[in-house]
C-alpha positions as a Markdown table, in Angstrom:
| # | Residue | x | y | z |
|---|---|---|---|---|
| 1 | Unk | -40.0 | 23.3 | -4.9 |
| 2 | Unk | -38.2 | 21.0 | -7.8 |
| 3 | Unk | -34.9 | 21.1 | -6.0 |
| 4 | Unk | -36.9 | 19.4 | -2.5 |
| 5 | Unk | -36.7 | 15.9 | -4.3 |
| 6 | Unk | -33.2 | 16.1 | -5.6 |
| 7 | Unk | -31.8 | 17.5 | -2.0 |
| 8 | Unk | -33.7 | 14.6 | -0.3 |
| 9 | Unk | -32.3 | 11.9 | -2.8 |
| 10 | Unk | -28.8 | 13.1 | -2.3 |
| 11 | Unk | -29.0 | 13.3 | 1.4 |
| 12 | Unk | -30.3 | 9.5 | 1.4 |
| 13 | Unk | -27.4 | 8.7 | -1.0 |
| 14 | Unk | -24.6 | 10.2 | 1.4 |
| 15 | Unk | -25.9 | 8.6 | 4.1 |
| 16 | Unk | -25.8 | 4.6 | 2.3 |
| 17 | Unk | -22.2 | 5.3 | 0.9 |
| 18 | Unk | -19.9 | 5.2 | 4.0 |
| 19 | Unk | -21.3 | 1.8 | 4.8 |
| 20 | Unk | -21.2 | 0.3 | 2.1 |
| 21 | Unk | -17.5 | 1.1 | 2.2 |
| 22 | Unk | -17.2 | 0.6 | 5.5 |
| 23 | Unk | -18.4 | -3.2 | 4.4 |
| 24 | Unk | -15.0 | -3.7 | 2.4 |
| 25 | Unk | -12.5 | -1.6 | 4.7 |
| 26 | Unk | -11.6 | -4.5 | 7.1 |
| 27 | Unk | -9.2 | -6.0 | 4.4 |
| 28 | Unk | -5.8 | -6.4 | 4.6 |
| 29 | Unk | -2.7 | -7.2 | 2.4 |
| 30 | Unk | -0.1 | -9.5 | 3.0 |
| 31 | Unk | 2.3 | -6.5 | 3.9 |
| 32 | Unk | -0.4 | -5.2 | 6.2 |
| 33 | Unk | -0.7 | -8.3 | 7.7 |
| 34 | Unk | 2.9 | -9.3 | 8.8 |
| 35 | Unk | 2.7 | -5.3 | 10.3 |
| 36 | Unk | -0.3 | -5.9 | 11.7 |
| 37 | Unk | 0.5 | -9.4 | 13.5 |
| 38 | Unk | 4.2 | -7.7 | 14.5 |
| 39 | Unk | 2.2 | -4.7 | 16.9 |
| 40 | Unk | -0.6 | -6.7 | 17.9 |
| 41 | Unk | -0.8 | -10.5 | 17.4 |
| 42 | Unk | -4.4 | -11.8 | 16.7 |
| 43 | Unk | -6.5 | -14.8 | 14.9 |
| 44 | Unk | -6.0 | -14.2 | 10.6 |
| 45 | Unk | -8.6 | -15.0 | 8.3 |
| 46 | Unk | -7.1 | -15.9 | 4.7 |
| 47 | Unk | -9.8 | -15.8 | 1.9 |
| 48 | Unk | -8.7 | -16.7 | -1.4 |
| 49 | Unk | -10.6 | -16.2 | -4.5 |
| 50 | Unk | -10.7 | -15.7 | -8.2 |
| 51 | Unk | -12.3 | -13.8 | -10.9 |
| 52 | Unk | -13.8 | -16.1 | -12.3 |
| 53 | Unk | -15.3 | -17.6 | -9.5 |
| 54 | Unk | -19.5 | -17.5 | -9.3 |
| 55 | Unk | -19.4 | -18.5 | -5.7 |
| 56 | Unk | -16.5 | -16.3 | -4.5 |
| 57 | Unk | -18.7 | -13.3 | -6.6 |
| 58 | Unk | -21.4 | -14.1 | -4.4 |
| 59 | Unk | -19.8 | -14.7 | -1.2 |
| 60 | Unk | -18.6 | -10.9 | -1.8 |
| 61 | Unk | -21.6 | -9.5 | -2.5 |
| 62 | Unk | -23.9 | -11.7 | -0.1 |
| 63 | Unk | -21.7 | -12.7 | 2.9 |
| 64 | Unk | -18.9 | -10.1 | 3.1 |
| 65 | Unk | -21.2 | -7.6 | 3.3 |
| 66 | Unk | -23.4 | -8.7 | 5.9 |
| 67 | Unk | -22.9 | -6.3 | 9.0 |
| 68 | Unk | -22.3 | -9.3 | 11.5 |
| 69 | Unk | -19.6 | -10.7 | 9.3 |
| 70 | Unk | -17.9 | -7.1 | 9.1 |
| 71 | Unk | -17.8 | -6.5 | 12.4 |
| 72 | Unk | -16.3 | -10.4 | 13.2 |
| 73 | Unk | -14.0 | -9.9 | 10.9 |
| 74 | Unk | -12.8 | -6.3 | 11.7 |
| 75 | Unk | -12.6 | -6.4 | 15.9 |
| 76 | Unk | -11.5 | -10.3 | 16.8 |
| 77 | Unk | -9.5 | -10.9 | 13.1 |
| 78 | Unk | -6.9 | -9.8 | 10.6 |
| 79 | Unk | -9.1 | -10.4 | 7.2 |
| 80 | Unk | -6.6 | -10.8 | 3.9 |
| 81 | Unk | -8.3 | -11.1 | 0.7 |
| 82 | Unk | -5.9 | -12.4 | -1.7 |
| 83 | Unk | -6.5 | -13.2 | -6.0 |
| 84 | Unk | -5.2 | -16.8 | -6.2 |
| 85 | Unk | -4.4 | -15.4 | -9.8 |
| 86 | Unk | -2.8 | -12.3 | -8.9 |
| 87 | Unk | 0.5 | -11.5 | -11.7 |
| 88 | Unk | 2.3 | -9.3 | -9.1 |
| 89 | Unk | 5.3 | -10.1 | -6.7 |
| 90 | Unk | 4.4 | -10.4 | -2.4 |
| 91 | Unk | 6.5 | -9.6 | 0.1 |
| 92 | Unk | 5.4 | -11.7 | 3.0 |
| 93 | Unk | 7.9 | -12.8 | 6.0 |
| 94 | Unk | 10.9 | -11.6 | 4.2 |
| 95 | Unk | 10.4 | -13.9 | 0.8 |
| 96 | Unk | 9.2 | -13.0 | -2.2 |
| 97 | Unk | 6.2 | -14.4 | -3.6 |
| 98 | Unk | 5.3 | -14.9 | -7.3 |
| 99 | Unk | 3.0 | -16.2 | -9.8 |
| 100 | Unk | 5.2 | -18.1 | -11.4 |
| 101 | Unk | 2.2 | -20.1 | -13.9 |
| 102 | Unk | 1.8 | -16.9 | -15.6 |
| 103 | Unk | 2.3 | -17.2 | -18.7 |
| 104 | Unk | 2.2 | -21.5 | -18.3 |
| 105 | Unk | -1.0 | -22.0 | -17.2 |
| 106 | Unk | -4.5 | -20.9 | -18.2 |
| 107 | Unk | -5.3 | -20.4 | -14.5 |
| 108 | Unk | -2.2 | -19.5 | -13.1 |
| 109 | Unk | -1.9 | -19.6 | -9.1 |
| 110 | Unk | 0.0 | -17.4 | -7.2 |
| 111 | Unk | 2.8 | -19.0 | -5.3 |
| 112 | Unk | 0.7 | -17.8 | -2.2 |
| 113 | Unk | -2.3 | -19.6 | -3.1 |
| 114 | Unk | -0.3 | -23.1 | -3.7 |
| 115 | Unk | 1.4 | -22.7 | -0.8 |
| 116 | Unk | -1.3 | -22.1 | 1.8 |
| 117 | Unk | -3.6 | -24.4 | -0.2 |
| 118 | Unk | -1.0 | -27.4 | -0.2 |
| 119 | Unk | 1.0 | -27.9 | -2.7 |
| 120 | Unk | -0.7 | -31.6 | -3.4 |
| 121 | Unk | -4.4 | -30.0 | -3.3 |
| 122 | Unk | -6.5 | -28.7 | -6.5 |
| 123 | Unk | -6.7 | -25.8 | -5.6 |
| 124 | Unk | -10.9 | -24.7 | -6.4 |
| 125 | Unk | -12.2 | -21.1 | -4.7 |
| 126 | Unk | -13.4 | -19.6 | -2.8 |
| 127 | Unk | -10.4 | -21.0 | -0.1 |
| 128 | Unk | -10.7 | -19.6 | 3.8 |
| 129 | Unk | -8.3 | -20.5 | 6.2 |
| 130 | Unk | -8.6 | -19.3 | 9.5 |
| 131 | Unk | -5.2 | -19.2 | 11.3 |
| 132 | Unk | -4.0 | -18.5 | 15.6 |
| 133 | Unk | -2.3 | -15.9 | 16.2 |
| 134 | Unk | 1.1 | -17.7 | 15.5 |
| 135 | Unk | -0.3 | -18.0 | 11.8 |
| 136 | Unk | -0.6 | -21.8 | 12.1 |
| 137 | Unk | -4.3 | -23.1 | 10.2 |
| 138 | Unk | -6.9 | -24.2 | 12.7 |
| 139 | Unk | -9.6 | -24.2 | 9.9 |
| 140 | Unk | -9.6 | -24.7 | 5.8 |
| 141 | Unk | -12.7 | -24.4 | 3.9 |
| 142 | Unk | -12.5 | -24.9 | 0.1 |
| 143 | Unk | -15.8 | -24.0 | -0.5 |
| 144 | Unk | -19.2 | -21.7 | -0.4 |
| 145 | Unk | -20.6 | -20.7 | 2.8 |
| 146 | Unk | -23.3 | -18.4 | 3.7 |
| 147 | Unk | -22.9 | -15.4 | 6.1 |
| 148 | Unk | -24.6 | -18.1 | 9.1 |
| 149 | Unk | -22.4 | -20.2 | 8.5 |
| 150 | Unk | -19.3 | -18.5 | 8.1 |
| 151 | Unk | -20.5 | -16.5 | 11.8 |
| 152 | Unk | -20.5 | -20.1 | 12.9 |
| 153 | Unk | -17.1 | -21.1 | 12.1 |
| 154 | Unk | -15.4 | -17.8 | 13.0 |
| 155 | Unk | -17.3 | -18.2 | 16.4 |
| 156 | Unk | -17.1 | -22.2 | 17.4 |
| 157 | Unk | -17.8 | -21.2 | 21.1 |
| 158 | Unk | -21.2 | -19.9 | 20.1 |
């Protein structure tokens, strides 16, 4: 009779796990992405963030995960989620992309992050671009949004 509540707690577990990975799956890489957009061209969401961002934490945890936003995100866009501070070399478009702030700058950006941010912008997370399938930007947002709002600007013809 003792092992009732543990089977019952670990059959409620298994069946929350797959969707809350399901919630992160939709992301893509930038190698992904020029694959992706080679077989099938379609609209590309860009979101840029940082570790030390509170609002990009949140946005993770509050909008990202909302079922509506997954399921925008996954059928009618390519989703990249990219650390503006990531230390590694990209591969995007047959160039090589690189953090070359490392070691000069106590936030260093990626070359990725400058470049789709504008070279002449500050850049300050969490950065979304959405983008036409030719990859040119039809939206930047440079800050916060919540999950209606986000819905909102990945569906203007709602």
């Amino acid at each position: 009779m003792k092992s009732v509540p543990v089977i019952l707690i670990l059959i409620f577990l298994s069946r929350h796990s797959p969707a809350q990975e399901k919630s992160s799956d939709f992301w893509l890489d930038f190698e992904q992405l020029e694959d992706s957009l080679r077989v099938n061209p379609k609209p590309v969401f860009l979101y840029f963030h940082t570790d030390w961002c509170t609002y990009c934490r949140k946005m993770e945890a509050e909008v990202f995960t909302k079922p509506f936003i997954v399921a925008e995100l996954s059928e009618n866009y390519y989703a990249v989620k990219f650390d503006a501070e990531n230390p590694e070399d990209v591969i995007f478009d047959g160039m090589v992309f690189s953090n070359r702030q490392l070691k000069k700058s106590r936030t260093p950006l990626h070359d990725l992050a400058i470049l789709f941010n504008g070279q002449n912008n500050p850049f300050a997370p969490p950065l979304m671009l959405l983008m036409d399938e030719n990859f040119l930007v039809k939206k930047r947002v440079n800050s916060y949004l919540d999950s209606k709002s986000l819905h909102s600007i990945l569906n203007p013809d709602l």
